[in-house]
GROMACS .gro file of N, CA and C in nm:
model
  414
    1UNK      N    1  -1.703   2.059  -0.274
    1UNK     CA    2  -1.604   2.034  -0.171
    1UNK      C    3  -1.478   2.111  -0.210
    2UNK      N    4  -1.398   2.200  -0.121
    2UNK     CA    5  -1.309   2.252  -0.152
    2UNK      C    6  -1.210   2.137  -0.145
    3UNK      N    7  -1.056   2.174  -0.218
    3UNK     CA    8  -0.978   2.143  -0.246
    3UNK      C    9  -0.892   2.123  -0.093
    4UNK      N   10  -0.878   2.197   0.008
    4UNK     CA   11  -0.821   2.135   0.146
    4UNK      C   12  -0.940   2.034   0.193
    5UNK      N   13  -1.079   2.037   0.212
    5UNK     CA   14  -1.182   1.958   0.279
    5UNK      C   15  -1.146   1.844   0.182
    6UNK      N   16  -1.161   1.835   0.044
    6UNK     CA   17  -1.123   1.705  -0.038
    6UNK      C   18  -0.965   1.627   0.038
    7UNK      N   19  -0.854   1.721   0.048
    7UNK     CA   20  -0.745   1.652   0.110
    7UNK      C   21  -0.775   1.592   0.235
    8UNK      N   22  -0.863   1.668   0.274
    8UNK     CA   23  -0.862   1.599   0.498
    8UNK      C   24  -0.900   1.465   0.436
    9UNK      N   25  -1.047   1.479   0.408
    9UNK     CA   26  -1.110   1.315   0.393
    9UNK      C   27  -1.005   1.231   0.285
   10UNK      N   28  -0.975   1.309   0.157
   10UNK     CA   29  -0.897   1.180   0.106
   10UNK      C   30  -0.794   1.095   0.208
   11UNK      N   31  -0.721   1.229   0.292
   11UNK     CA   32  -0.650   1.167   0.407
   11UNK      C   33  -0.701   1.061   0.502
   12UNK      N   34  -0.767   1.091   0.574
   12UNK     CA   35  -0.817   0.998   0.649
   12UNK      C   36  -0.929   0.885   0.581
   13UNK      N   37  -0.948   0.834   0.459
   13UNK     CA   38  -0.973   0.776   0.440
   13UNK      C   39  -0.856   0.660   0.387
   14UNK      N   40  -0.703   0.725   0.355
   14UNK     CA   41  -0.571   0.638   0.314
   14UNK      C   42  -0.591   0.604   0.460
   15UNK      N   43  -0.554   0.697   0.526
   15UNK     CA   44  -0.545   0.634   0.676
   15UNK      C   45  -0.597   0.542   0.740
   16UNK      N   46  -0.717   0.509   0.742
   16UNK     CA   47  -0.821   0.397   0.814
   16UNK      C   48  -0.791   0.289   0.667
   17UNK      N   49  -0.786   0.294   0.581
   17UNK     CA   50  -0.712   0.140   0.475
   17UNK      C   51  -0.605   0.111   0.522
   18UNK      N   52  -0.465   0.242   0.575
   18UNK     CA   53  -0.344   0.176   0.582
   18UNK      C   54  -0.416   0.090   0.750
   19UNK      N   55  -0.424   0.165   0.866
   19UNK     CA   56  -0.436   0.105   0.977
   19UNK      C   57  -0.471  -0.038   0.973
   20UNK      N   58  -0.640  -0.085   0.870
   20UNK     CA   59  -0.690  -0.171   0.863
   20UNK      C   60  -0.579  -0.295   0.814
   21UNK      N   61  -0.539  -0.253   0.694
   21UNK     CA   62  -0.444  -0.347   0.646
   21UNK      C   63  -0.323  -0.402   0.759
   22UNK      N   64  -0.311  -0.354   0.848
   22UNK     CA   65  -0.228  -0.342   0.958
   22UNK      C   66  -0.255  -0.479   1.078
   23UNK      N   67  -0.404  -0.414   1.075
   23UNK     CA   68  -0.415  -0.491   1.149
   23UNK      C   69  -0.507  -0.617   1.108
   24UNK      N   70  -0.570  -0.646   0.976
   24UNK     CA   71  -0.587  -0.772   0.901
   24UNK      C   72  -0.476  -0.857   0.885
   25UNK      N   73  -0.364  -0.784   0.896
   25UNK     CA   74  -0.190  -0.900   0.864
   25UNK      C   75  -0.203  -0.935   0.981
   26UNK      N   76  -0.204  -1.065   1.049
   26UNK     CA   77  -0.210  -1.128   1.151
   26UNK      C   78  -0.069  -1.180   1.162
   27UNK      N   79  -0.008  -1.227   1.270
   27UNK     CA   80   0.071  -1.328   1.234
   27UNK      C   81   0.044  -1.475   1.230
   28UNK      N   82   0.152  -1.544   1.199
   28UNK     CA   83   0.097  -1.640   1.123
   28UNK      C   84   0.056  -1.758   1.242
   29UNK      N   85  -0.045  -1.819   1.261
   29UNK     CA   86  -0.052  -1.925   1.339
   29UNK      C   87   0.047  -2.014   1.394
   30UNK      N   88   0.036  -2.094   1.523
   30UNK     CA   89   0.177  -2.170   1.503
   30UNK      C   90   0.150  -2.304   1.474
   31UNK      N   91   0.045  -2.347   1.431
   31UNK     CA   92   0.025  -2.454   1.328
   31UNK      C   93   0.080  -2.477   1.229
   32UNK      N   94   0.154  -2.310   1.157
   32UNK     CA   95   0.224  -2.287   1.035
   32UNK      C   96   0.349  -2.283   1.073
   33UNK      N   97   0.392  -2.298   1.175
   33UNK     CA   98   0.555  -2.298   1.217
   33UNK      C   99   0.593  -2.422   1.246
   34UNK      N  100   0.713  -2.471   1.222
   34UNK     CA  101   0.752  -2.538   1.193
   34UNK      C  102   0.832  -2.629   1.355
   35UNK      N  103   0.804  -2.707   1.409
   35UNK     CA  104   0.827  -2.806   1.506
   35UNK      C  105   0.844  -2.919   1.468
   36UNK      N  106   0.962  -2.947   1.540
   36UNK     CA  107   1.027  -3.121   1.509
   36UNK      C  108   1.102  -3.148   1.672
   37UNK      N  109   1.038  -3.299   1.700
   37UNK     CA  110   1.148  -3.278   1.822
   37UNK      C  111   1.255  -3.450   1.813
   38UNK      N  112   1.318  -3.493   1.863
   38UNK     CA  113   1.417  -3.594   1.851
   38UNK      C  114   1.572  -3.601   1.869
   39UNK      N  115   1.642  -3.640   1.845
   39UNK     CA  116   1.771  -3.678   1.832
   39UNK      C  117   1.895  -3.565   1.728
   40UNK      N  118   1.944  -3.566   1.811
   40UNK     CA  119   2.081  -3.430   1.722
   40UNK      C  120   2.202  -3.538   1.766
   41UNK      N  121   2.263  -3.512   1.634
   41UNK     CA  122   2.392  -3.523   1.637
   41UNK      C  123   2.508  -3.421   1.571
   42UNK      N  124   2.646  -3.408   1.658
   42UNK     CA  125   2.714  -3.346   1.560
   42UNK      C  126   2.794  -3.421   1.467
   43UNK      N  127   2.863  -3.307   1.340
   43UNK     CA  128   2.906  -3.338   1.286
   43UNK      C  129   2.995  -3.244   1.228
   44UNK      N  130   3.152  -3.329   1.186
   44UNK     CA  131   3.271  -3.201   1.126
   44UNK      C  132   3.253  -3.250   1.015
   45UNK      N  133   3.176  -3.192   0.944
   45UNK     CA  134   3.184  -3.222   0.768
   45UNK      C  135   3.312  -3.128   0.694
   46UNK      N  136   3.388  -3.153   0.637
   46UNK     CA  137   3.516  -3.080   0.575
   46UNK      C  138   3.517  -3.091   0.448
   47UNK      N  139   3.487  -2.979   0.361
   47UNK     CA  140   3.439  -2.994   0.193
   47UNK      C  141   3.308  -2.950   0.215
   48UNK      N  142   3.222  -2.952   0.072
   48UNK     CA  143   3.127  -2.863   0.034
   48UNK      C  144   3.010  -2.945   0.124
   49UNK      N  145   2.883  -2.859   0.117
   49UNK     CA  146   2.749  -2.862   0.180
   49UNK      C  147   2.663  -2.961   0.054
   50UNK      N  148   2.567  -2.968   0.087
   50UNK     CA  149   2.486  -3.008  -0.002
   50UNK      C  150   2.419  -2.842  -0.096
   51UNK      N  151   2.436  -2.751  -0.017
   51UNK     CA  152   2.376  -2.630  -0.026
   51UNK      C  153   2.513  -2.560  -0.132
   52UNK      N  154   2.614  -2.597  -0.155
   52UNK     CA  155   2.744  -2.561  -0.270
   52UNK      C  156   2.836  -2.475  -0.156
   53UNK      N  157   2.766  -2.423  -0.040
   53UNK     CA  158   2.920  -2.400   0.020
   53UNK      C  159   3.014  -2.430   0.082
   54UNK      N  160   3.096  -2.332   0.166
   54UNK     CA  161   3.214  -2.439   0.222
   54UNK      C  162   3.201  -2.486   0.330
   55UNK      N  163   3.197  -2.590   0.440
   55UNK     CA  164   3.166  -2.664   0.510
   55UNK      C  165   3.257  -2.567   0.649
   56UNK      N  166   3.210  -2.544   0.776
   56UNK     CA  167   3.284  -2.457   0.850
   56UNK      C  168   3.234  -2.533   0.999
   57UNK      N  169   3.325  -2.597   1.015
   57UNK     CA  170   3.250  -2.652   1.193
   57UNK      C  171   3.253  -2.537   1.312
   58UNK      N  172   3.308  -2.439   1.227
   58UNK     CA  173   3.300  -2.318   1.354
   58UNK      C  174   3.168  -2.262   1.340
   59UNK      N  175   3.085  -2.273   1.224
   59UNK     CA  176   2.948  -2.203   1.204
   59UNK      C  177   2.845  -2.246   1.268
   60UNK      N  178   2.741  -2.195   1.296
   60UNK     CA  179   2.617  -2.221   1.358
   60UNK      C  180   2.592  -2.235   1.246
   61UNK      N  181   2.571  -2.386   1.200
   61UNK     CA  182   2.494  -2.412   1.072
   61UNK      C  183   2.438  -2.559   1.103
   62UNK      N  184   2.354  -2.638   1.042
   62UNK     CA  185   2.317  -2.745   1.056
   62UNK      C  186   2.258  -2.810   0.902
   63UNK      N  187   2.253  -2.959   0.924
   63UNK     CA  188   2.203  -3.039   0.835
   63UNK      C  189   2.059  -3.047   0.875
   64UNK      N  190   1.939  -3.074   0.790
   64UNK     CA  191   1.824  -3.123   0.782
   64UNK      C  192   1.758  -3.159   0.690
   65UNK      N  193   1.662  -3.262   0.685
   65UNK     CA  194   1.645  -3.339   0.546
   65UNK      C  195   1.534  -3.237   0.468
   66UNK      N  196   1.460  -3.155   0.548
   66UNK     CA  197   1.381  -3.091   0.432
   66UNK      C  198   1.368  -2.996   0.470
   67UNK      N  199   1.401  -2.901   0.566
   67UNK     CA  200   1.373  -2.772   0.586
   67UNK      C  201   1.469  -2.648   0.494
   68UNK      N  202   1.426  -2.598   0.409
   68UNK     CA  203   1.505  -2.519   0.288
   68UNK      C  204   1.636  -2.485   0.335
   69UNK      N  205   1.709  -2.488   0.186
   69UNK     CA  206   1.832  -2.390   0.239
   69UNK      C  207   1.824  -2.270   0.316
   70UNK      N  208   1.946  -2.222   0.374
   70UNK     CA  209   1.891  -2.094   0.421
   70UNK      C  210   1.829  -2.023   0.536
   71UNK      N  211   1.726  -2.132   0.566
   71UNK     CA  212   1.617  -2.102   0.698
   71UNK      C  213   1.687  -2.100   0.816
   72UNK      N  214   1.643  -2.050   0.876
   72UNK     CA  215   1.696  -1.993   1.055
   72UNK      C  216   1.619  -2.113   1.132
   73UNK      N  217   1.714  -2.180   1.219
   73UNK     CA  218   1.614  -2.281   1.268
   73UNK      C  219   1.704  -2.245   1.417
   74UNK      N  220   1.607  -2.280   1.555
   74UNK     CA  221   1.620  -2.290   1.693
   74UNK      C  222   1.644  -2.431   1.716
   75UNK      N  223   1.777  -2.487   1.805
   75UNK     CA  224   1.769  -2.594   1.847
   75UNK      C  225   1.787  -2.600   2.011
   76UNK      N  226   1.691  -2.704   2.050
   76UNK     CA  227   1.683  -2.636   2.153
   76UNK      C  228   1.681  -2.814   2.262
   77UNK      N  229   1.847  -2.789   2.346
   77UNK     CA  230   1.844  -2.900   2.436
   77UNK      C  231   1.725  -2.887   2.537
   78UNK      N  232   1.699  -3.004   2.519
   78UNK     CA  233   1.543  -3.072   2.616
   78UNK      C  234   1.630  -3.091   2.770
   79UNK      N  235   1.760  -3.150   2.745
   79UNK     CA  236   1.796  -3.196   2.904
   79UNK      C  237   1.872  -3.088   2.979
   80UNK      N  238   1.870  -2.968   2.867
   80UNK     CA  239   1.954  -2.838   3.012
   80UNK      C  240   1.893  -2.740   2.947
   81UNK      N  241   1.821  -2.742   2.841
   81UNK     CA  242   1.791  -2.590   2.799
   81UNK      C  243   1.794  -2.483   2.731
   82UNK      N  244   1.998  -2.564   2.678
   82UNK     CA  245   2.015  -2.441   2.602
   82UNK      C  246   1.963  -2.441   2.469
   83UNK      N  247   1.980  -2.339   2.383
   83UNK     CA  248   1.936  -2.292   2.269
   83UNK      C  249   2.012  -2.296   2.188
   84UNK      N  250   2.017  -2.206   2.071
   84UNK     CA  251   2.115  -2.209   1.974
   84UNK      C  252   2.008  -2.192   1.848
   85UNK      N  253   2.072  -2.056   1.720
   85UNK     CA  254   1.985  -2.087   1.620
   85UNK      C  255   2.094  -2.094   1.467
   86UNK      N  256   2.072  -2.222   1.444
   86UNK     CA  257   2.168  -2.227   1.340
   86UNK      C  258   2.112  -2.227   1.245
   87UNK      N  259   2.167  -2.221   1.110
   87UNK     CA  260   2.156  -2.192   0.984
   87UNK      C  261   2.110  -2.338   0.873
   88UNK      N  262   2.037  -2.364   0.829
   88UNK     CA  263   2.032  -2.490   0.756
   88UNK      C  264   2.101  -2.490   0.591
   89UNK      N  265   2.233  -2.545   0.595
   89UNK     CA  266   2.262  -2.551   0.481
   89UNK      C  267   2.342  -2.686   0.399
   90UNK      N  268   2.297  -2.764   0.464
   90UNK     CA  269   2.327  -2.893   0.463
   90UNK      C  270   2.193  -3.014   0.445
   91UNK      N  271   2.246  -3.096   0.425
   91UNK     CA  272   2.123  -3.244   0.412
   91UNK      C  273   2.156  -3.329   0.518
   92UNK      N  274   2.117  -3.392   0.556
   92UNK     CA  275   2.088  -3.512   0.673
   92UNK      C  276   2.005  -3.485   0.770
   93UNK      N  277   2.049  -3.565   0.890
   93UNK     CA  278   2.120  -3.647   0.884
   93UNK      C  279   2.095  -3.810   0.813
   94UNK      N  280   2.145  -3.897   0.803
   94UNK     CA  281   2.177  -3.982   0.750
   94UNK      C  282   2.145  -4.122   0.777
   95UNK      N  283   2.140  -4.142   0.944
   95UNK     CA  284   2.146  -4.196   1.076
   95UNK      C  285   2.015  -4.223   1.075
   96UNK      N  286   1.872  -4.352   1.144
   96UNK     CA  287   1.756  -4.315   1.155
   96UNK      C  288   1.756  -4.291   1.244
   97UNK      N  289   1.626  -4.236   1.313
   97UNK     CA  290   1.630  -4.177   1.448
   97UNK      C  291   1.660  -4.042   1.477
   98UNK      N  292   1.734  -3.991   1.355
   98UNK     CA  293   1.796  -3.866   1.389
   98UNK      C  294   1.724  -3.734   1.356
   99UNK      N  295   1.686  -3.608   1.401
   99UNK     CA  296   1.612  -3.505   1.306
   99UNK      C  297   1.682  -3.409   1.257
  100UNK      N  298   1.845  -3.408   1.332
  100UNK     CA  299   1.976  -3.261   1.236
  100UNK      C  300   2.070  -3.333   1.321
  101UNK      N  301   2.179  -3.275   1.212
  101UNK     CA  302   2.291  -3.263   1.265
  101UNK      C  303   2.341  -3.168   1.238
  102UNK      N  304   2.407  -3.080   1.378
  102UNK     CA  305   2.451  -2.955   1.426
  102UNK      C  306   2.632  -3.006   1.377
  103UNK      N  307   2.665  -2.832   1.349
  103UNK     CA  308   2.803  -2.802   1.374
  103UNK      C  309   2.909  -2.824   1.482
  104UNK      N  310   2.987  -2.882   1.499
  104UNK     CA  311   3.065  -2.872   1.647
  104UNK      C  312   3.044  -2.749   1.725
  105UNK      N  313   3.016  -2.620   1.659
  105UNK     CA  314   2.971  -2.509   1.707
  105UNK      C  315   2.908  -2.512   1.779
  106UNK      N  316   2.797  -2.515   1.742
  106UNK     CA  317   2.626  -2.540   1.750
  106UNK      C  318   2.650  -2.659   1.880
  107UNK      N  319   2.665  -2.758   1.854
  107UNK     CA  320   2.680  -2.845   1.957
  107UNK      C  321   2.775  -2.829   2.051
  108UNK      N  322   2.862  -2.759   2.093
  108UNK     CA  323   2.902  -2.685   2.220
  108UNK      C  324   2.835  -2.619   2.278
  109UNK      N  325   2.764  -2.501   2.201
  109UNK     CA  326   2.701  -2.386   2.274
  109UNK      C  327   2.544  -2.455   2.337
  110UNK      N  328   2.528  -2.602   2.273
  110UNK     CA  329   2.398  -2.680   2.341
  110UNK      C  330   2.446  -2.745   2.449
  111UNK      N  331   2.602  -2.768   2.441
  111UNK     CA  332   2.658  -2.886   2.549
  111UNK      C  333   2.631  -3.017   2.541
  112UNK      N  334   2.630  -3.080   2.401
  112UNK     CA  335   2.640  -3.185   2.414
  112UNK      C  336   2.743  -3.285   2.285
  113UNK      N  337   2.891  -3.157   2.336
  113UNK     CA  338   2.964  -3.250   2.223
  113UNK      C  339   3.010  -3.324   2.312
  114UNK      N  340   3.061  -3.384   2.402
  114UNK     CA  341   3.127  -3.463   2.481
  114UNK      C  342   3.009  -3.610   2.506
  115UNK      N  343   2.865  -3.589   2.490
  115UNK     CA  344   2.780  -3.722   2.453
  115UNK      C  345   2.765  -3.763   2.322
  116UNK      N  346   2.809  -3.666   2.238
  116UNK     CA  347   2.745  -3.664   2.078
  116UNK      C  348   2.582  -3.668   2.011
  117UNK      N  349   2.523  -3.677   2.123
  117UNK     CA  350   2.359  -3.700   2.118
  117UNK      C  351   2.280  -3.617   2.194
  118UNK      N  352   2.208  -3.557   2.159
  118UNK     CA  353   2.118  -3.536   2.190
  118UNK      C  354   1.964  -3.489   2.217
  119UNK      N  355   1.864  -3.521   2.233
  119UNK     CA  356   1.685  -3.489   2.252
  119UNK      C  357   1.716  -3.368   2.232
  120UNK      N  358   1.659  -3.286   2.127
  120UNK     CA  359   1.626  -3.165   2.069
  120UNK      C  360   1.486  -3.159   2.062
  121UNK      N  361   1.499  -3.000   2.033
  121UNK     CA  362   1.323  -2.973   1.966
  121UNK      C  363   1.408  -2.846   1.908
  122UNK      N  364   1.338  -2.873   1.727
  122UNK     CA  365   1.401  -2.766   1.628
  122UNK      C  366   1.267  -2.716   1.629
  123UNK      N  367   1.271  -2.580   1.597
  123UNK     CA  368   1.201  -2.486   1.548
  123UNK      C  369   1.219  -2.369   1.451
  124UNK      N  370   1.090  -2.353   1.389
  124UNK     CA  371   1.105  -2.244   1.257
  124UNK      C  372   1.050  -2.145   1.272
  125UNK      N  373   1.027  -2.045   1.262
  125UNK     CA  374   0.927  -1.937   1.270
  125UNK      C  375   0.887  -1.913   1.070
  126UNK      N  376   0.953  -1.997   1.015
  126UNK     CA  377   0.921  -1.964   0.867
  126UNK      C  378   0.799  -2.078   0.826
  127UNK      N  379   0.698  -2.047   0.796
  127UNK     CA  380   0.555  -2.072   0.836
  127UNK      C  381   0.583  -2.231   0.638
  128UNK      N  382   0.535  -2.306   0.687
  128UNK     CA  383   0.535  -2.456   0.636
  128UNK      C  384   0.723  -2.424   0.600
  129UNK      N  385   0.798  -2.436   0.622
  129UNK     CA  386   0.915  -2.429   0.656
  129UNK      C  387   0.997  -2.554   0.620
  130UNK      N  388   0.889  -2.670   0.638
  130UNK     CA  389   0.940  -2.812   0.639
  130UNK      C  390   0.857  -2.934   0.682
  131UNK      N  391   0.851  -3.045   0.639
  131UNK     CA  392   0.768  -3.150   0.724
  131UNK      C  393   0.757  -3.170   0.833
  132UNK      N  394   0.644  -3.108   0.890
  132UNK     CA  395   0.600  -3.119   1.053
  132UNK      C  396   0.630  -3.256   1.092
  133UNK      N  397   0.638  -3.281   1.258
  133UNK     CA  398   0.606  -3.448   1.304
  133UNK      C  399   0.545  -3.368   1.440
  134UNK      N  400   0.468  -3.507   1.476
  134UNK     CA  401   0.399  -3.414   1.600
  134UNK      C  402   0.509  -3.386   1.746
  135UNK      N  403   0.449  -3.274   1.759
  135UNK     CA  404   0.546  -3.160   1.886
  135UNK      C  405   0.523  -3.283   2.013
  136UNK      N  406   0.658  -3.364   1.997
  136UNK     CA  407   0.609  -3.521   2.123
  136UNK      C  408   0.801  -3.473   2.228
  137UNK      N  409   0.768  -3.369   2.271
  137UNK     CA  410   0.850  -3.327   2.333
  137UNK      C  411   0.830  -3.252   2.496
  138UNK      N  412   0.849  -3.397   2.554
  138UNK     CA  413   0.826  -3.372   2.723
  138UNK      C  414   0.953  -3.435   2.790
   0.00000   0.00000   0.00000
Protein backbone atom coordinates (compact mmCIF):
# COMPACT_ATOMS: atom_id res chain seq x y z
CA UNK A 1 0.00 0.00 0.00
CA UNK A 2 1.45 3.27 -0.85
CA UNK A 3 1.99 5.87 1.60
CA UNK A 4 -1.05 8.44 0.19
CA UNK A 5 -3.58 5.07 -0.27
CA UNK A 6 -2.38 4.19 3.54
CA UNK A 7 -3.42 8.04 4.47
CA UNK A 8 -7.02 7.94 2.53
CA UNK A 9 -8.08 4.72 4.50
CA UNK A 10 -6.26 5.62 7.73
CA UNK A 11 -8.49 8.76 7.13
CA UNK A 12 -11.62 7.54 6.69
CA UNK A 13 -11.37 5.01 9.00
CA UNK A 14 -10.65 8.12 12.07
CA UNK A 15 -13.58 9.39 10.35
CA UNK A 16 -16.39 6.71 10.62
CA UNK A 17 -14.97 6.22 14.74
CA UNK A 18 -15.18 10.05 15.14
CA UNK A 19 -18.91 10.16 13.39
CA UNK A 20 -19.87 6.89 15.31
CA UNK A 21 -18.80 8.20 18.64
CA UNK A 22 -21.05 11.12 17.73
CA UNK A 23 -23.68 9.60 17.32
CA UNK A 24 -23.47 6.70 20.24
CA UNK A 25 -23.43 10.04 22.77
CA UNK A 26 -27.08 10.20 23.06
CA UNK A 27 -28.55 12.64 25.16
CA UNK A 28 -29.40 11.91 28.29
CA UNK A 29 -32.96 10.54 28.96
CA UNK A 30 -35.41 12.64 30.84
CA UNK A 31 -35.79 10.12 33.48
CA UNK A 32 -32.22 11.50 34.31
CA UNK A 33 -33.35 15.09 34.57
CA UNK A 34 -34.30 16.37 37.26
CA UNK A 35 -38.28 17.40 38.05
CA UNK A 36 -39.85 18.61 41.20
CA UNK A 37 -43.14 20.31 41.26
CA UNK A 38 -44.85 22.25 44.52
CA UNK A 39 -44.74 25.34 46.46
CA UNK A 40 -42.07 28.44 46.08
CA UNK A 41 -41.53 30.90 48.29
CA UNK A 42 -39.51 34.07 48.35
CA UNK A 43 -37.00 35.10 50.31
CA UNK A 44 -34.48 38.34 51.24
CA UNK A 45 -31.80 36.47 52.94
CA UNK A 46 -29.02 39.32 53.90
CA UNK A 47 -25.52 37.69 54.90
CA UNK A 48 -23.85 34.58 53.62
CA UNK A 49 -25.49 31.47 51.62
CA UNK A 50 -25.17 28.18 52.82
CA UNK A 51 -22.94 27.88 49.58
CA UNK A 52 -20.12 30.77 51.49
CA UNK A 53 -21.35 33.58 49.32
CA UNK A 54 -22.86 36.83 49.59
CA UNK A 55 -26.54 36.72 49.76
CA UNK A 56 -27.98 39.23 46.78
CA UNK A 57 -31.93 39.49 46.47
CA UNK A 58 -31.28 41.12 43.17
CA UNK A 59 -29.83 37.63 41.84
CA UNK A 60 -31.58 34.94 40.10
CA UNK A 61 -30.49 32.58 42.67
CA UNK A 62 -32.47 30.18 44.80
CA UNK A 63 -32.49 27.86 47.88
CA UNK A 64 -32.99 23.99 47.56
CA UNK A 65 -32.52 21.19 49.88
CA UNK A 66 -30.49 18.92 47.61
CA UNK A 67 -29.94 19.95 44.27
CA UNK A 68 -25.92 20.87 44.20
CA UNK A 69 -24.39 24.05 44.51
CA UNK A 70 -24.11 25.75 41.43
CA UNK A 71 -26.74 23.96 39.18
CA UNK A 72 -28.92 25.94 36.77
CA UNK A 73 -32.40 25.18 37.70
CA UNK A 74 -35.90 26.43 35.64
CA UNK A 75 -38.70 27.63 37.76
CA UNK A 76 -41.53 27.61 36.26
CA UNK A 77 -45.14 29.36 37.45
CA UNK A 78 -47.94 26.70 36.91
CA UNK A 79 -50.69 29.64 37.27
CA UNK A 80 -49.34 32.17 34.41
CA UNK A 81 -46.39 30.56 32.98
CA UNK A 82 -43.67 32.41 33.53
CA UNK A 83 -40.21 31.02 33.78
CA UNK A 84 -37.12 32.03 35.22
CA UNK A 85 -33.70 30.06 35.60
CA UNK A 86 -32.01 30.68 38.75
CA UNK A 87 -28.93 29.62 40.24
CA UNK A 88 -28.92 27.19 43.35
CA UNK A 89 -26.76 28.43 45.99
CA UNK A 90 -28.48 28.26 49.02
CA UNK A 91 -30.31 25.48 51.39
CA UNK A 92 -34.00 25.33 52.08
CA UNK A 93 -36.44 25.96 52.19
CA UNK A 94 -37.20 25.41 55.72
CA UNK A 95 -41.10 25.60 55.66
CA UNK A 96 -42.90 21.92 54.90
CA UNK A 97 -44.64 21.88 51.90
CA UNK A 98 -42.19 23.91 50.28
CA UNK A 99 -39.68 22.70 47.23
CA UNK A 100 -37.28 26.42 46.86
CA UNK A 101 -37.15 29.44 47.77
CA UNK A 102 -36.51 32.05 45.04
CA UNK A 103 -34.79 35.51 45.26
CA UNK A 104 -37.09 38.60 45.30
CA UNK A 105 -35.62 38.64 41.80
CA UNK A 106 -36.57 35.47 40.68
CA UNK A 107 -39.93 35.94 42.23
CA UNK A 108 -40.88 39.09 40.36
CA UNK A 109 -39.87 37.99 37.05
CA UNK A 110 -42.45 34.74 38.04
CA UNK A 111 -45.00 37.34 39.48
CA UNK A 112 -45.63 36.15 42.48
CA UNK A 113 -44.05 38.50 45.04
CA UNK A 114 -47.16 40.32 45.97
CA UNK A 115 -48.83 36.45 47.02
CA UNK A 116 -45.49 35.18 48.34
CA UNK A 117 -46.49 31.60 47.15
CA UNK A 118 -46.43 29.89 44.68
CA UNK A 119 -47.19 26.12 42.54
CA UNK A 120 -43.93 25.73 40.70
CA UNK A 121 -42.36 23.00 38.69
CA UNK A 122 -38.34 23.19 39.02
CA UNK A 123 -36.34 21.69 36.53
CA UNK A 124 -32.71 20.46 35.77
CA UNK A 125 -31.29 19.48 32.67
CA UNK A 126 -28.17 18.21 34.91
CA UNK A 127 -28.97 14.48 34.70
CA UNK A 128 -29.56 12.92 38.71
CA UNK A 129 -29.11 16.58 39.65
CA UNK A 130 -31.12 15.97 42.87
CA UNK A 131 -33.94 13.90 44.55
CA UNK A 132 -36.64 13.33 42.08
CA UNK A 133 -40.56 13.41 43.44
CA UNK A 134 -43.02 12.39 40.97
CA UNK A 135 -43.72 15.11 37.99
CA UNK A 136 -47.62 15.62 39.87
CA UNK A 137 -47.94 18.89 38.07
CA UNK A 138 -51.39 19.68 36.37
Amino acid sequence: MTQPTFLKAWSSILATLVLSSVVWAAPAKAEESFVQCGKASWYNLRGTTASGEQADPNKLAAAHPSLPFGTLATVTNLRNGKSVVVRINDRGPFVKRRIIDVTQAAAQKLGFVQQGIAKVKVTSAAPLAGKNTPDNCQ
